[in-house]
Coordinates of C-alpha atoms in Angstrom, one line a residue:
M1 CA 0.0 -0.1 -0.2
T2 CA 1.2 3.5 -0.8
R3 CA 1.1 5.9 1.5
G4 CA 0.4 10.0 0.1
V5 CA 2.0 12.7 1.3
V6 CA -0.6 13.8 4.1
A7 CA 0.1 9.8 5.5
C8 CA 3.5 10.6 5.8
K9 CA 3.3 13.9 7.4
K10 CA 0.9 12.8 9.8
R11 CA 3.2 9.1 10.1
W12 CA 6.1 11.4 11.3
Y13 CA 4.2 13.4 13.3
K14 CA 3.5 10.7 15.4
I15 CA 7.1 8.9 15.5
N16 CA 8.5 12.0 16.8
K17 CA 6.3 12.9 18.9
A18 CA 6.7 9.2 20.6
V19 CA 10.8 9.5 19.8
A20 CA 10.6 12.7 21.8
Q21 CA 8.6 11.6 25.1
F22 CA 10.6 8.5 25.2
A23 CA 13.4 11.3 25.2
G24 CA 12.1 12.7 28.7
C25 CA 11.7 9.3 30.1
Y26 CA 15.2 8.4 29.8
D27 CA 17.0 11.7 29.8
Q28 CA 14.8 12.1 33.0
A29 CA 15.4 8.2 34.3
S30 CA 19.8 9.4 33.4
R31 CA 18.9 12.0 36.3
N32 CA 18.1 9.7 38.5
I33 CA 20.1 7.4 38.4
R34 CA 22.9 6.3 40.3
S35 CA 26.6 6.2 39.4
G36 CA 28.1 2.9 38.2
S37 CA 24.8 1.9 36.2
N38 CA 24.4 0.9 33.2
A39 CA 21.3 1.1 30.1
D40 CA 19.5 -2.0 31.6
D41 CA 19.6 -0.1 34.8
I42 CA 18.7 3.2 33.0
K43 CA 16.0 1.3 30.8
D44 CA 14.7 -0.2 34.3
Q45 CA 14.5 3.9 35.7
L46 CA 12.1 4.5 32.4
P47 CA 8.5 5.6 33.7
T48 CA 5.1 3.0 32.6
Q49 CA 2.3 4.7 30.7
S50 CA -1.2 4.0 30.5
G51 CA -2.9 4.7 27.7
G52 CA -5.1 4.0 24.5
S53 CA -4.5 4.2 21.1
K54 CA -7.1 4.7 18.5
R55 CA -6.5 4.4 14.6
T56 CA -7.9 7.3 11.9
K57 CA -8.5 7.5 8.3
V58 CA -6.0 9.8 7.3
S59 CA -6.5 9.3 3.4
A60 CA -8.9 8.5 0.7
T61 CA -6.7 5.6 -0.2
G62 CA -7.9 4.8 3.5
A63 CA -4.4 4.3 5.1
Y64 CA -5.1 3.6 9.1
S65 CA -2.6 5.4 11.3
S66 CA -2.4 4.3 15.0
S67 CA -2.4 8.3 17.5
S68 CA -1.4 8.2 21.2
N69 CA -3.6 9.4 23.7
P70 CA -3.4 13.3 23.4
E71 CA -4.4 12.9 27.4
T72 CA -1.1 11.2 28.0
P73 CA 1.8 13.6 29.2
L74 CA 5.3 14.1 28.5
A75 CA 7.6 12.8 30.4
D76 CA 8.9 16.3 30.6
E77 CA 6.3 18.6 31.1
L78 CA 6.4 20.8 33.6
G79 CA 4.6 19.3 36.8
V80 CA 4.5 16.0 36.3
D81 CA 6.7 13.6 38.4
S82 CA 7.2 10.5 36.3
P83 CA 6.9 7.1 38.6
V84 CA 10.6 5.4 39.2
R85 CA 10.8 2.3 39.4
P86 CA 11.9 0.3 43.1
Q87 CA 14.9 -1.1 43.2
G88 CA 15.0 -5.0 43.4
S89 CA 16.4 -7.2 45.7
K90 CA 18.3 -8.8 43.0
K91 CA 20.0 -5.6 41.9
S92 CA 20.6 -4.5 45.4
K93 CA 22.4 -7.8 45.9
R94 CA 24.5 -7.3 43.1
R95 CA 25.6 -3.7 43.7
G96 CA 26.5 -5.1 46.6
K97 CA 28.4 -7.8 45.8
G98 CA 30.5 -5.2 43.2
K99 CA 31.1 -3.1 46.5
A100 CA 32.9 -6.2 47.7
Q101 CA 34.7 -7.2 44.7
M102 CA 35.9 -3.9 44.4
S103 CA 36.8 -3.7 47.9
E104 CA 38.7 -7.0 47.7
D105 CA 40.4 -6.3 44.5
F106 CA 41.6 -2.7 46.3
S107 CA 42.7 -4.8 48.7
E108 CA 45.2 -7.0 47.0
R109 CA 46.6 -4.5 45.1
K110 CA 47.1 -2.6 48.0
S111 CA 49.0 -6.3 49.5
S112 CA 50.3 -6.9 46.0
V113 CA 52.7 -3.2 46.1
V114 CA 53.0 -3.9 49.9
K115 CA 54.1 -6.5 48.9
K116 CA 56.4 -5.1 45.9
L117 CA 58.0 -2.5 48.2
S118 CA 59.2 -4.8 50.6
L119 CA 60.8 -6.9 48.3
M120 CA 62.1 -3.3 46.7
E121 CA 63.3 -2.9 50.6
D122 CA 65.0 -5.9 50.9
I123 CA 67.0 -5.7 47.9
K124 CA 68.1 -2.4 48.3
N125 CA 69.5 -3.2 52.0
V126 CA 71.1 -6.7 50.4
R127 CA 72.7 -4.1 47.7
E128 CA 74.0 -1.1 50.7
K129 CA 75.1 -4.8 52.3
E130 CA 76.9 -5.3 49.2
L131 CA 78.5 -2.0 48.8
M132 CA 79.5 -1.9 52.4
E133 CA 81.2 -5.4 52.5
R134 CA 83.4 -4.2 49.3
E135 CA 84.3 -1.0 50.5
K136 CA 85.4 -2.5 53.1
E137 CA 87.1 -5.1 51.8
R138 CA 88.8 -2.1 49.1
E139 CA 89.5 -1.0 52.7
E140 CA 91.2 -4.0 54.0
E141 CA 93.2 -4.3 50.3
K142 CA 94.4 -1.0 50.6
E143 CA 95.5 -1.6 54.2
H144 CA 97.0 -4.1 52.9
R145 CA 99.3 -3.5 49.8
A146 CA 100.8 -0.3 52.5
K147 CA 101.8 -2.9 54.7
M148 CA 103.6 -4.9 52.0
M149 CA 105.0 -2.2 50.0
A150 CA 106.1 -1.1 53.2
I151 CA 108.1 -4.5 54.4
K152 CA 108.9 -4.0 50.9
E153 CA 110.9 -1.1 51.5
K154 CA 112.2 -2.1 55.1
E155 CA 114.2 -5.2 53.3
I156 CA 115.0 -2.8 50.8
Q157 CA 116.6 -0.7 53.5
I158 CA 117.7 -3.9 55.2
Q159 CA 119.3 -4.8 52.0
A160 CA 120.9 -2.6 51.2
A161 CA 122.8 -2.4 54.8
M162 CA 123.4 -5.8 55.0
K163 CA 125.2 -5.1 51.1
E164 CA 127.3 -2.0 52.4
Q165 CA 128.6 -3.8 55.9
E166 CA 129.6 -6.5 52.9
L167 CA 131.3 -3.7 51.5
Q168 CA 132.9 -2.6 54.3
T169 CA 133.8 -5.9 55.6
Q170 CA 135.5 -6.8 52.1
R171 CA 137.1 -3.6 51.9
Y172 CA 138.9 -4.1 56.1
I173 CA 139.9 -8.1 55.0
K174 CA 141.5 -6.1 52.1
E175 CA 142.9 -4.1 54.0
M176 CA 143.8 -6.6 56.5
E177 CA 146.0 -8.7 54.0
I178 CA 147.8 -5.5 52.6
K179 CA 149.1 -5.1 55.7
A180 CA 149.5 -8.9 56.9
K181 CA 151.6 -8.7 53.4
E182 CA 153.1 -5.6 55.2
R183 CA 154.2 -6.5 58.7
E184 CA 155.7 -9.5 56.5
M185 CA 158.0 -7.9 54.7
D186 CA 158.5 -5.2 57.2
M187 CA 159.7 -8.1 59.5
Q188 CA 161.8 -9.9 56.9
I189 CA 163.8 -6.9 57.0
L190 CA 163.6 -6.8 60.9
N191 CA 165.1 -10.4 61.0
A192 CA 167.5 -9.3 57.7
D193 CA 170.7 -11.2 58.4
T194 CA 173.7 -8.0 58.7
S195 CA 176.6 -9.8 58.9
T196 CA 177.3 -10.0 55.5
M197 CA 176.4 -6.2 54.7
S198 CA 178.6 -3.4 53.9
E199 CA 178.6 -0.6 56.8
K200 CA 176.6 2.1 54.2
R201 CA 173.9 -1.1 54.2
R202 CA 173.9 -2.0 58.0
A203 CA 173.5 2.2 58.7
L204 CA 170.4 2.0 55.3
H205 CA 169.3 -1.2 57.2
E206 CA 169.4 0.4 61.0
I207 CA 167.5 3.5 59.5
A208 CA 165.4 1.1 57.9
C209 CA 164.4 -1.0 61.1
E210 CA 163.6 2.8 63.1
K211 CA 161.2 3.5 61.0
I212 CA 159.4 -0.1 61.3
M213 CA 159.5 -0.2 64.6
A214 CA 158.1 3.2 64.9
K215 CA 154.9 2.1 62.1
W216 CA 154.6 -0.4 64.2
F217 CA 155.2 0.2 68.1
T218 CA 154.5 3.8 68.3

């Protein structure tokens, strides 16, 4: 069946009026709804309206259209309060369970955060202890090196002193050897046989003996 222009306009007027009425009810239900609700909760808050509809003939072709009861008030008219459906026990239980679940989730997250912070604190303490131990080991190693260097320096000094003492001993031995040879030669001069010497040589021998006696006994 083909509708004419007038029928389409009236049909559009009916649809537009119904949509405006639904939008007003939906807006009022949205204002009355609490936080945390969804579209189904808003739908449950929509007011129920009673009213009949009648079919009217709108064109010569015999097309009919239904029109709402004009006495039915719109939800957004001033001075008219739309009835609100009370919350059911199941819905209250769902909200209670939701709050309990949120509280439980929050407690679990809080416990997890506390455990992580405690673990981080333990790791920090362990690292600080390791750093302190490493620093102590470095200080001990530094002191040990200083002691070893002091001991080595002392050993070098002792070795130098021993070497100097050895050189002095060698010089003394050499001097003693030289003196022993010199004494031996002097003793040979002192013990020389003068009976076979000439007068001149005997006189020289006496002078040499006097010098030897002065060198060794004065």
